[in-house]
Amino acid sequence: MATQDDSGISFKHAHDQQGFRLLELPPALLETITSENPPVLSVKSLSDDSSSSGASSNAVLCTPDQTFQLRQVHSSNTLFLVRPSQKEIAVEDAAPTKPDIVVIGTSKATLELRPVADVPCASMRPLLRLYNGIQEDCEDFETMDYSPANIVSRTRKEVWANVPASDKECAQAWKELCAFEHMGNSWVPAASALSRIWKDWIDSAPLSDTKLSSTFHDHHLRISIEEAGHPHGLHEALLAKLAPNSDMDIGECRTLDRGKCVAWVGAIILESYLRLRDMRVDDFLERWANHLPEEWREDVSLEVVKDKYTKPTPSTIRFDEAGTRSGNSKAPTGAQGNSTGRNRKWHEKFRVASKT
């Protein structure tokens, strides 16, 4: 039976309230960060350079391989954060002989975590310089670089740090965009540049006895491509993009995925040649087939690129700007089709950009 001296637990406020932000963790993430070897977590938000990309500007919490959107949830109830009374806390009418708890902070909102599964191409693209290839009359780097004037030079590490996504998802976007790094700058190739390097692959392969439709040795093809003026980083980026998902290249032995290549080449031809004009469907299919190894030409079909084109008339075709894109950058108007020069080496052309 309670007595007059049994007055319960005293509930008091500390003079100096502390600021807290409560974070509600999903069970799987809680298990991860309490494991024997917890990963490093980071809070990231969208770079100012990506503000016009249409991507969400909310902050995210990232593990090495997963991204969570941070969402603040307000409550009509006040949550008190308390701890047992300690001597160093100054409270009014403290009674050290009685058990008590002290409010050290309050919170009317919590942060929820929601998984984000999108590959962040839209957030990454504005951070990359636009590489349009090498032109016949190239006298300076400006003929290759169609980036906005205010874009800053960034390494790949710096680009990823400004993308609100985990490193794993940044790597996926980097690969999807066919992005590459050279001399302190990060680049995304225009469709016209991708079309040219692929055509040079097709033209150079027979000269080096390279068969793109099967596993091949990359040494001679790589030398031919660099001599043609293409940067080594772009060559490697395209090899990575078009490799089978389960492929593990050994040394200089490479493999291209047949289905990926057929669909990608069709989409690139549409974007490179048919953004501003129409073409007869039969002519497009013939051009597409001629840009493929002979063994793959039977796979050419409009069904493969069904979300990449429109048909102004029953017999003509045009690139669909609103369709699902394959991760390739748009080339500026008038910049396609005239960049076949071989006069300068790629390292000479990138040297100017490294100083910007």
XYZ file of N, CA and C in Angstrom, residues 19-23 72 107 109-111:
30
model
N 18.990 19.826 -29.023
C 18.299 19.579 -30.290
C 18.469 18.140 -30.740
N 17.375 17.527 -31.157
C 17.403 16.148 -31.627
C 16.608 16.041 -32.931
N 17.014 15.114 -33.777
C 16.229 14.743 -34.946
C 16.129 13.215 -34.935
N 14.930 12.713 -34.762
C 14.730 11.268 -34.639
C 14.556 10.648 -36.018
N 15.224 9.538 -36.239
C 15.210 8.847 -37.524
C 14.664 7.439 -37.331
N 10.246 14.042 -43.700
C 9.902 14.518 -42.370
C 8.406 14.382 -42.133
N 10.530 16.742 -29.497
C 10.457 16.620 -30.952
C 9.004 16.461 -31.367
N 8.446 16.004 -34.776
C 8.546 15.403 -36.104
C 9.615 14.316 -36.083
N 9.461 13.342 -36.951
C 10.453 12.287 -37.129
C 10.793 12.192 -38.615
N 11.930 11.588 -38.902
C 12.348 11.360 -40.284
C 12.101 9.912 -40.654
